[in-house]
Amino acid sequence: MPQKVYIETVGCQMNVLDSELVVGALRRHGYALTDTPADADVLLFNTCSVREHAEDKTYSALGRVRHVKRRNPDAVIGVLGCMAQKDQDAVRRRAPFVDLVVGTGQLAEVPALVDKVRATREPQLAVSLGRADAGRHEVEASFVSYDPARDPSMRPTPFQAYVRIQIGCDKFCTYCVVPSTRGPEQSRPPEHIWAEVRQLVDQGCKEVTLLGQTVNSYAYQRGESRTRLSDLIAGMHDTPGLERVKFVTNYPKDMTDDLLDAVRELPKVVKYLHVPVQSGCDEVLRRMKRNYTAAYYVEMLARCRERVPGVAVTSDFIVGFCGETEESYRKTADLVRAARFKNSFIFKYSERPGTKAAGRYPDDVPDEVKKRRNNDLLAIQTENSRLDHRAQVGSTVEVLVEGPSRHGERVAGPVRQLTGRTMTDHIVVFDGSDRLIGQTVRVAVTDASPFTLYGDVEPASRERERPEDATPVAHAPGSPGRFPLPLA
Ligand code: SAH
Ligand code: SF4
Ligand code: F3S
């Protein structure tokens, strides 16, 4: 019987990718994946520290699996990723039954560390000592020998994959732990990325999402030659079999015209930009150290829409940041109302020990005020999302079919409810047979809710449902299925 590994992932897409890589490495080490903690020999938690809530979720999940060790004293429980890097040995003070604490830069070592716990029953800690320690060697280790070792069964779907193009972050927004959990910003050599994309496409992948904390700051310098994100995308665009290229997350100050021109001109590039503004108040933006004003962002947004007609833009917001007054919140609400984002993720400020904001500014907005502003902003955004989605009714959209919708998962039969995304990242739900999964079909949009389009597959696309034309794609066993993309 092979040893079994169970893994739970919270946090951003970077973590989803890291979990895929860890499982890939463990499989080559002879492990099989299980989705039942009680059956597992190794239980891993890939963690996020961006908000306190994400950490609490991990500690309660750890509490729930603690009993596994009572029945199976050889079981290994591991905490991986951002919380491991941030809290290091403090993880074991709060959860002493944890055997393994592995930071974001050491994930390639997980199989060896598991073996070591097994052999010695001594807890193992592998983390970077600080940002300075997370240097070149780690980048090379995680980029060259690590990223190609992937596990298709862990992907969002068999035909969609994440590709890391950059690690770390150098922006140091005052509220944010990421620069300390992920280390300095470093861009991966373009040739490695192109090779990985080719490899993924050979495995049946149709859509790649390029990942970086500030993905549009991507730049790789070799001698005189500099590869920007626009060049990187152009270099992979014509890969035969590749249908879609996305990239997240963008930093407003680095949204250059060459990138916007590439998004407009290259047909495989999804016309969708996630560019978080965080706040609409200059005073708050200054305390956040975002390096732009609200007016700058509004001008950048207009430039995105002018250079890429029809582009869908989404944002993140933090409400209740230190010193946010009713007046500053009102400015944010005004910005959200006017900006007409396709969608926004809204978070209540969560003070993170060790960040600049925690040291400099008191977390002085009461929780009930944060909650009220959160709900209020959500209501404004939901109305805009409704208008944005309604505007698509009557049009025909190209949909990459991802799989059964949540409703469709419960129904078995020749035709059920499927879901997929358009070239502007809008979610579409429609009826179709499983043979359409993994294909791009044309859907006439007939109805819309704030976050979903509804429609009918065009007859020409339905033709392809005939068995002779289509290869059905099933989720590999153990696949976690589609991931909800909102962060922790
Ligand atoms: N690198 C990306 C994403 C960072 S984390 C970027 O710069 O946009 C994702 C989102 O979490 C951020 O955009 C921000 O809105 C939110 N966030 C980060 N730190 C936070 C904190 N301390 N409290 C609440 N929300 C936070
Ligand atoms: Fe955090 Fe700012 Fe870096 Fe985004 S850009 S990861 S919010 S420090
Ligand atoms: Fe991602 Fe959370 Fe780390 S958002 S980078 S997993 S702190």
PDB file of N, CA, C and O in Angstrom, residues 152-197:
ATOM      1  N   PRO A 152      -0.523  17.157 -12.539  1.00  0.00           N
ATOM      2  CA  PRO A 152      -1.728  17.590 -13.248  1.00  0.00           C
ATOM      3  C   PRO A 152      -3.003  17.393 -12.438  1.00  0.00           C
ATOM      4  O   PRO A 152      -3.938  18.173 -12.572  1.00  0.00           O
ATOM      5  N   SER A 153      -3.047  16.369 -11.575  1.00  0.00           N
ATOM      6  CA  SER A 153      -4.300  16.109 -10.867  1.00  0.00           C
ATOM      7  C   SER A 153      -4.622  17.202  -9.853  1.00  0.00           C
ATOM      8  O   SER A 153      -5.716  17.266  -9.328  1.00  0.00           O
ATOM      9  N   MET A 154      -3.647  18.045  -9.548  1.00  0.00           N
ATOM     10  CA  MET A 154      -3.883  19.112  -8.569  1.00  0.00           C
ATOM     11  C   MET A 154      -4.271  20.431  -9.228  1.00  0.00           C
ATOM     12  O   MET A 154      -4.432  21.427  -8.550  1.00  0.00           O
ATOM     13  N   ARG A 155      -4.362  20.458 -10.554  1.00  0.00           N
ATOM     14  CA  ARG A 155      -4.647  21.743 -11.226  1.00  0.00           C
ATOM     15  C   ARG A 155      -6.102  22.141 -11.040  1.00  0.00           C
ATOM     16  O   ARG A 155      -6.961  21.297 -10.827  1.00  0.00           O
ATOM     17  N   PRO A 156      -6.372  23.437 -11.233  1.00  0.00           N
ATOM     18  CA  PRO A 156      -7.767  23.886 -11.173  1.00  0.00           C
ATOM     19  C   PRO A 156      -8.657  23.017 -12.070  1.00  0.00           C
ATOM     20  O   PRO A 156      -9.718  22.568 -11.661  1.00  0.00           O
ATOM     21  N   THR A 157      -8.239  22.779 -13.305  1.00  0.00           N
ATOM     22  CA  THR A 157      -8.856  21.776 -14.173  1.00  0.00           C
ATOM     23  C   THR A 157      -7.705  21.178 -14.978  1.00  0.00           C
ATOM     24  O   THR A 157      -6.619  21.743 -15.003  1.00  0.00           O
ATOM     25  N   PRO A 158      -7.944  20.061 -15.693  1.00  0.00           N
ATOM     26  CA  PRO A 158      -6.827  19.467 -16.449  1.00  0.00           C
ATOM     27  C   PRO A 158      -6.305  20.378 -17.560  1.00  0.00           C
ATOM     28  O   PRO A 158      -5.193  20.189 -18.033  1.00  0.00           O
ATOM     29  N   PHE A 159      -7.085  21.349 -17.975  1.00  0.00           N
ATOM     30  CA  PHE A 159      -6.659  22.187 -19.100  1.00  0.00           C
ATOM     31  C   PHE A 159      -6.390  23.627 -18.694  1.00  0.00           C
ATOM     32  O   PHE A 159      -6.303  24.516 -19.527  1.00  0.00           O
ATOM     33  N   GLN A 160      -6.255  23.872 -17.383  1.00  0.00           N
ATOM     34  CA  GLN A 160      -5.891  25.209 -16.903  1.00  0.00           C
ATOM     35  C   GLN A 160      -4.746  25.055 -15.907  1.00  0.00           C
ATOM     36  O   GLN A 160      -4.823  24.208 -15.012  1.00  0.00           O
ATOM     37  N   ALA A 161      -3.704  25.881 -16.050  1.00  0.00           N
ATOM     38  CA  ALA A 161      -2.577  25.748 -15.119  1.00  0.00           C
ATOM     39  C   ALA A 161      -2.021  27.114 -14.740  1.00  0.00           C
ATOM     40  O   ALA A 161      -2.083  28.068 -15.515  1.00  0.00           O
ATOM     41  N   TYR A 162      -1.490  27.179 -13.546  1.00  0.00           N
ATOM     42  CA  TYR A 162      -0.772  28.366 -13.091  1.00  0.00           C
ATOM     43  C   TYR A 162       0.698  28.233 -13.446  1.00  0.00           C
ATOM     44  O   TYR A 162       1.253  27.134 -13.380  1.00  0.00           O
ATOM     45  N   VAL A 163       1.317  29.355 -13.790  1.00  0.00           N
ATOM     46  CA  VAL A 163       2.751  29.365 -14.061  1.00  0.00           C
ATOM     47  C   VAL A 163       3.351  30.537 -13.302  1.00  0.00           C
ATOM     48  O   VAL A 163       2.953  31.690 -13.493  1.00  0.00           O
ATOM     49  N   ARG A 164       4.295  30.241 -12.446  1.00  0.00           N
ATOM     50  CA  ARG A 164       4.933  31.314 -11.681  1.00  0.00           C
ATOM     51  C   ARG A 164       5.932  32.019 -12.579  1.00  0.00           C
ATOM     52  O   ARG A 164       6.755  31.370 -13.217  1.00  0.00           O
ATOM     53  N   ILE A 165       5.852  33.341 -12.648  1.00  0.00           N
ATOM     54  CA  ILE A 165       6.852  34.044 -13.451  1.00  0.00           C
ATOM     55  C   ILE A 165       7.728  34.935 -12.558  1.00  0.00           C
ATOM     56  O   ILE A 165       8.742  35.459 -12.997  1.00  0.00           O
ATOM     57  N   GLN A 166       7.311  35.077 -11.326  1.00  0.00           N
ATOM     58  CA  GLN A 166       7.997  35.981 -10.416  1.00  0.00           C
ATOM     59  C   GLN A 166       7.756  35.457  -9.005  1.00  0.00           C
ATOM     60  O   GLN A 166       6.687  34.916  -8.743  1.00  0.00           O
ATOM     61  N   ILE A 167       8.751  35.589  -8.140  1.00  0.00           N
ATOM     62  CA  ILE A 167       8.470  35.302  -6.728  1.00  0.00           C
ATOM     63  C   ILE A 167       8.664  36.579  -5.938  1.00  0.00           C
ATOM     64  O   ILE A 167       9.278  37.528  -6.417  1.00  0.00           O
ATOM     65  N   GLY A 168       8.126  36.598  -4.725  1.00  0.00           N
ATOM     66  CA  GLY A 168       8.370  37.679  -3.787  1.00  0.00           C
ATOM     67  C   GLY A 168       7.714  38.984  -4.149  1.00  0.00           C
ATOM     68  O   GLY A 168       6.949  39.083  -5.106  1.00  0.00           O
ATOM     69  N   CYS A 169       8.024  40.002  -3.341  1.00  0.00           N
ATOM     70  CA  CYS A 169       7.470  41.334  -3.574  1.00  0.00           C
ATOM     71  C   CYS A 169       8.391  42.365  -2.924  1.00  0.00           C
ATOM     72  O   CYS A 169       8.871  42.148  -1.819  1.00  0.00           O
ATOM     73  N   ASP A 170       8.616  43.470  -3.643  1.00  0.00           N
ATOM     74  CA  ASP A 170       9.457  44.555  -3.124  1.00  0.00           C
ATOM     75  C   ASP A 170       8.668  45.814  -2.828  1.00  0.00           C
ATOM     76  O   ASP A 170       9.251  46.866  -2.609  1.00  0.00           O
ATOM     77  N   LYS A 171       7.346  45.764  -2.870  1.00  0.00           N
ATOM     78  CA  LYS A 171       6.577  47.008  -2.759  1.00  0.00           C
ATOM     79  C   LYS A 171       6.399  47.452  -1.310  1.00  0.00           C
ATOM     80  O   LYS A 171       6.246  48.628  -1.051  1.00  0.00           O
ATOM     81  N   PHE A 172       6.357  46.519  -0.385  1.00  0.00           N
ATOM     82  CA  PHE A 172       6.241  46.867   1.043  1.00  0.00           C
ATOM     83  C   PHE A 172       5.084  47.776   1.367  1.00  0.00           C
ATOM     84  O   PHE A 172       5.257  48.774   2.064  1.00  0.00           O
ATOM     85  N   CYS A 173       3.901  47.474   0.882  1.00  0.00           N
ATOM     86  CA  CYS A 173       2.710  48.171   1.361  1.00  0.00           C
ATOM     87  C   CYS A 173       2.695  47.968   2.872  1.00  0.00           C
ATOM     88  O   CYS A 173       2.991  46.862   3.346  1.00  0.00           O
ATOM     89  N   THR A 174       2.366  49.010   3.624  1.00  0.00           N
ATOM     90  CA  THR A 174       2.628  48.951   5.072  1.00  0.00           C
ATOM     91  C   THR A 174       1.794  47.907   5.808  1.00  0.00           C
ATOM     92  O   THR A 174       2.154  47.474   6.888  1.00  0.00           O
ATOM     93  N   TYR A 175       0.647  47.513   5.219  1.00  0.00           N
ATOM     94  CA  TYR A 175      -0.257  46.562   5.890  1.00  0.00           C
ATOM     95  C   TYR A 175       0.101  45.108   5.617  1.00  0.00           C
ATOM     96  O   TYR A 175      -0.496  44.202   6.191  1.00  0.00           O
ATOM     97  N   CYS A 176       1.049  44.845   4.726  1.00  0.00           N
ATOM     98  CA  CYS A 176       1.117  43.532   4.073  1.00  0.00           C
ATOM     99  C   CYS A 176       2.285  42.659   4.533  1.00  0.00           C
ATOM    100  O   CYS A 176       3.426  43.111   4.628  1.00  0.00           O
ATOM    101  N   VAL A 177       2.011  41.376   4.784  1.00  0.00           N
ATOM    102  CA  VAL A 177       3.058  40.432   5.204  1.00  0.00           C
ATOM    103  C   VAL A 177       3.812  39.812   4.028  1.00  0.00           C
ATOM    104  O   VAL A 177       4.868  39.197   4.237  1.00  0.00           O
ATOM    105  N   VAL A 178       3.267  39.924   2.823  1.00  0.00           N
ATOM    106  CA  VAL A 178       3.826  39.147   1.708  1.00  0.00           C
ATOM    107  C   VAL A 178       5.325  39.383   1.471  1.00  0.00           C
ATOM    108  O   VAL A 178       6.073  38.423   1.272  1.00  0.00           O
ATOM    109  N   PRO A 179       5.826  40.638   1.513  1.00  0.00           N
ATOM    110  CA  PRO A 179       7.267  40.797   1.289  1.00  0.00           C
ATOM    111  C   PRO A 179       8.117  40.007   2.296  1.00  0.00           C
ATOM    112  O   PRO A 179       9.217  39.565   1.963  1.00  0.00           O
ATOM    113  N   SER A 180       7.592  39.800   3.517  1.00  0.00           N
ATOM    114  CA  SER A 180       8.399  39.013   4.454  1.00  0.00           C
ATOM    115  C   SER A 180       8.134  37.517   4.325  1.00  0.00           C
ATOM    116  O   SER A 180       9.015  36.708   4.640  1.00  0.00           O
ATOM    117  N   THR A 181       6.950  37.103   3.871  1.00  0.00           N
ATOM    118  CA  THR A 181       6.723  35.653   3.750  1.00  0.00           C
ATOM    119  C   THR A 181       7.246  35.099   2.428  1.00  0.00           C
ATOM    120  O   THR A 181       7.568  33.921   2.338  1.00  0.00           O
ATOM    121  N   ARG A 182       7.317  35.950   1.393  1.00  0.00           N
ATOM    122  CA  ARG A 182       7.721  35.459   0.070  1.00  0.00           C
ATOM    123  C   ARG A 182       9.083  35.988  -0.368  1.00  0.00           C
ATOM    124  O   ARG A 182       9.536  35.663  -1.475  1.00  0.00           O
ATOM    125  N   GLY A 183       9.696  36.862   0.448  1.00  0.00           N
ATOM    126  CA  GLY A 183      11.045  37.320   0.124  1.00  0.00           C
ATOM    127  C   GLY A 183      11.085  38.352  -0.992  1.00  0.00           C
ATOM    128  O   GLY A 183      10.058  38.851  -1.432  1.00  0.00           O
ATOM    129  N   PRO A 184      12.317  38.679  -1.430  1.00  0.00           N
ATOM    130  CA  PRO A 184      12.498  39.735  -2.433  1.00  0.00           C
ATOM    131  C   PRO A 184      11.916  39.358  -3.795  1.00  0.00           C
ATOM    132  O   PRO A 184      11.878  38.185  -4.152  1.00  0.00           O
ATOM    133  N   GLU A 185      11.489  40.396  -4.516  1.00  0.00           N
ATOM    134  CA  GLU A 185      10.931  40.185  -5.851  1.00  0.00           C
ATOM    135  C   GLU A 185      12.023  39.726  -6.819  1.00  0.00           C
ATOM    136  O   GLU A 185      13.069  40.368  -6.925  1.00  0.00           O
ATOM    137  N   GLN A 186      11.777  38.624  -7.497  1.00  0.00           N
ATOM    138  CA  GLN A 186      12.725  38.150  -8.508  1.00  0.00           C
ATOM    139  C   GLN A 186      11.952  37.541  -9.660  1.00  0.00           C
ATOM    140  O   GLN A 186      11.030  36.760  -9.459  1.00  0.00           O
ATOM    141  N   SER A 187      12.361  37.912 -10.861  1.00  0.00           N
ATOM    142  CA  SER A 187      11.686  37.417 -12.049  1.00  0.00           C
ATOM    143  C   SER A 187      12.419  36.205 -12.580  1.00  0.00           C
ATOM    144  O   SER A 187      13.639  36.125 -12.535  1.00  0.00           O
ATOM    145  N   ARG A 188      11.649  35.292 -13.086  1.00  0.00           N
ATOM    146  CA  ARG A 188      12.194  34.026 -13.577  1.00  0.00           C
ATOM    147  C   ARG A 188      12.658  34.181 -15.023  1.00  0.00           C
ATOM    148  O   ARG A 188      12.027  34.919 -15.788  1.00  0.00           O
ATOM    149  N   PRO A 189      13.724  33.506 -15.424  1.00  0.00           N
ATOM    150  CA  PRO A 189      14.217  33.652 -16.799  1.00  0.00           C
ATOM    151  C   PRO A 189      13.131  33.284 -17.814  1.00  0.00           C
ATOM    152  O   PRO A 189      12.451  32.265 -17.653  1.00  0.00           O
ATOM    153  N   PRO A 190      12.966  34.102 -18.868  1.00  0.00           N
ATOM    154  CA  PRO A 190      11.882  33.853 -19.828  1.00  0.00           C
ATOM    155  C   PRO A 190      11.940  32.466 -20.468  1.00  0.00           C
ATOM    156  O   PRO A 190      10.898  31.839 -20.659  1.00  0.00           O
ATOM    157  N   GLU A 191      13.143  31.981 -20.765  1.00  0.00           N
ATOM    158  CA  GLU A 191      13.251  30.675 -21.441  1.00  0.00           C
ATOM    159  C   GLU A 191      12.645  29.565 -20.575  1.00  0.00           C
ATOM    160  O   GLU A 191      12.047  28.627 -21.095  1.00  0.00           O
ATOM    161  N   HIS A 192      12.853  29.674 -19.251  1.00  0.00           N
ATOM    162  CA  HIS A 192      12.288  28.652 -18.364  1.00  0.00           C
ATOM    163  C   HIS A 192      10.763  28.686 -18.410  1.00  0.00           C
ATOM    164  O   HIS A 192      10.100  27.652 -18.388  1.00  0.00           O
ATOM    165  N   ILE A 193      10.230  29.907 -18.447  1.00  0.00           N
ATOM    166  CA  ILE A 193       8.772  30.056 -18.451  1.00  0.00           C
ATOM    167  C   ILE A 193       8.204  29.515 -19.761  1.00  0.00           C
ATOM    168  O   ILE A 193       7.227  28.759 -19.763  1.00  0.00           O
ATOM    169  N   TRP A 194       8.850  29.891 -20.879  1.00  0.00           N
ATOM    170  CA  TRP A 194       8.346  29.418 -22.177  1.00  0.00           C
ATOM    171  C   TRP A 194       8.398  27.893 -22.260  1.00  0.00           C
ATOM    172  O   TRP A 194       7.471  27.258 -22.770  1.00  0.00           O
ATOM    173  N   ALA A 195       9.488  27.317 -21.730  1.00  0.00           N
ATOM    174  CA  ALA A 195       9.613  25.852 -21.770  1.00  0.00           C
ATOM    175  C   ALA A 195       8.512  25.207 -20.924  1.00  0.00           C
ATOM    176  O   ALA A 195       7.919  24.196 -21.314  1.00  0.00           O
ATOM    177  N   GLU A 196       8.237  25.812 -19.781  1.00  0.00           N
ATOM    178  CA  GLU A 196       7.201  25.233 -18.927  1.00  0.00           C
ATOM    179  C   GLU A 196       5.828  25.331 -19.588  1.00  0.00           C
ATOM    180  O   GLU A 196       5.021  24.400 -19.505  1.00  0.00           O
ATOM    181  N   VAL A 197       5.567  26.451 -20.243  1.00  0.00           N
ATOM    182  CA  VAL A 197       4.283  26.607 -20.936  1.00  0.00           C
ATOM    183  C   VAL A 197       4.157  25.547 -22.033  1.00  0.00           C
ATOM    184  O   VAL A 197       3.113  24.907 -22.183  1.00  0.00           O
TER     185      VAL A 197
END
